[in-house]
């Protein structure tokens, strides 16, 4: 028996159902099943840059306003 990697989706009821035909030669053998979530692929730097640029000016609500940011803290001058 060789290592096998399967990808499956958990159903809306929260149950994962698998049917894996192994063949008669593998009958009565013990196997190990490891469950790990599949992460979406990470963005490339170029994809991230395009995403950030696409968000610029994306707020179209005319009632949206930026509130006052306050004053900077004044500190003593360094000697």
Tab-separated table of C-alpha atoms in Angstrom:
chain	number	residue	atom	x	y	z
A	1	UNK	CA	0.000	0.000	0.000
A	2	UNK	CA	1.394	3.409	-0.875
A	3	UNK	CA	0.718	6.780	0.695
A	4	UNK	CA	-2.378	8.501	-0.633
A	5	UNK	CA	-3.459	12.134	-0.305
A	6	UNK	CA	-7.127	12.965	-0.772
A	7	UNK	CA	-8.901	16.297	-0.654
A	8	UNK	CA	-12.514	16.344	0.487
A	9	UNK	CA	-15.030	18.906	1.690
A	10	UNK	CA	-16.851	18.648	5.007
A	11	UNK	CA	-20.619	18.658	4.473
A	12	UNK	CA	-22.998	21.341	5.733
A	13	UNK	CA	-23.904	18.990	8.582
A	14	UNK	CA	-20.267	19.015	9.775
A	15	UNK	CA	-19.626	15.407	8.756
A	16	UNK	CA	-16.757	14.319	6.516
A	17	UNK	CA	-17.613	11.244	4.478
A	18	UNK	CA	-14.900	9.306	2.672
A	19	UNK	CA	-15.124	6.275	0.418
A	20	UNK	CA	-11.655	5.081	-0.533
A	21	UNK	CA	-11.455	1.898	-2.603
A	22	UNK	CA	-8.214	0.155	-1.593
A	23	UNK	CA	-8.499	-3.275	-3.188
A	24	UNK	CA	-8.591	-6.812	-1.803
A	25	UNK	CA	-4.823	-6.964	-1.216
A	26	UNK	CA	-5.139	-4.239	1.416
A	27	UNK	CA	-8.080	-5.791	3.248
A	28	UNK	CA	-7.776	-6.004	7.040
A	29	UNK	CA	-4.799	-3.622	7.180
A	30	UNK	CA	-4.569	-0.822	9.707
A	31	UNK	CA	-4.210	2.705	8.296
A	32	UNK	CA	-3.667	6.162	9.749
A	33	UNK	CA	-5.902	9.081	8.781
A	34	UNK	CA	-4.681	12.623	9.403
A	35	UNK	CA	-7.122	15.522	9.073
A	36	UNK	CA	-5.721	18.989	8.420
A	37	UNK	CA	-7.383	22.048	6.903
A	38	UNK	CA	-6.344	23.098	3.428
A	39	UNK	CA	-5.215	26.712	3.480
A	40	UNK	CA	-5.818	28.939	0.504
A	41	UNK	CA	-2.616	29.632	-1.390
A	42	UNK	CA	-0.746	32.707	-0.197
A	43	UNK	CA	-0.768	35.753	-2.434
A	44	UNK	CA	2.344	36.619	-4.351
A	45	UNK	CA	3.780	40.078	-3.643
A	46	UNK	CA	2.367	41.275	-6.974
A	47	UNK	CA	-1.118	39.911	-6.177
A	48	UNK	CA	-0.999	41.601	-2.747
A	49	UNK	CA	0.068	44.905	-4.346
A	50	UNK	CA	-2.802	44.702	-6.849
A	51	UNK	CA	-5.256	43.950	-4.040
A	52	UNK	CA	-4.094	46.954	-2.027
A	53	UNK	CA	-4.224	49.243	-5.077
A	54	UNK	CA	-7.752	48.010	-5.879
A	55	UNK	CA	-8.970	49.097	-2.435
A	56	UNK	CA	-7.891	52.729	-2.930
A	57	UNK	CA	-11.005	54.876	-3.353
A	58	UNK	CA	-13.312	51.893	-2.927
A	59	UNK	CA	-15.577	53.588	-0.364
A	60	UNK	CA	-18.404	55.037	-2.432
A	61	UNK	CA	-20.693	56.010	0.464
A	62	UNK	CA	-20.971	59.834	0.316
A	63	UNK	CA	-21.804	59.992	4.028
A	64	UNK	CA	-18.480	58.368	4.964
A	65	UNK	CA	-16.112	60.827	6.606
A	66	UNK	CA	-12.769	60.649	8.339
A	67	UNK	CA	-12.997	61.925	11.882
A	68	UNK	CA	-10.503	64.332	13.412
A	69	UNK	CA	-7.254	62.589	14.263
A	70	UNK	CA	-6.338	64.726	17.273
A	71	UNK	CA	-3.093	66.521	18.028
A	72	UNK	CA	0.390	65.075	18.218
A	73	UNK	CA	1.879	64.771	21.665
A	74	UNK	CA	4.363	67.582	22.293
A	75	UNK	CA	7.634	66.397	23.839
A	76	UNK	CA	10.642	68.161	25.223
A	77	UNK	CA	13.402	68.862	22.720
A	78	UNK	CA	16.414	66.560	22.903
A	79	UNK	CA	19.655	68.349	23.797
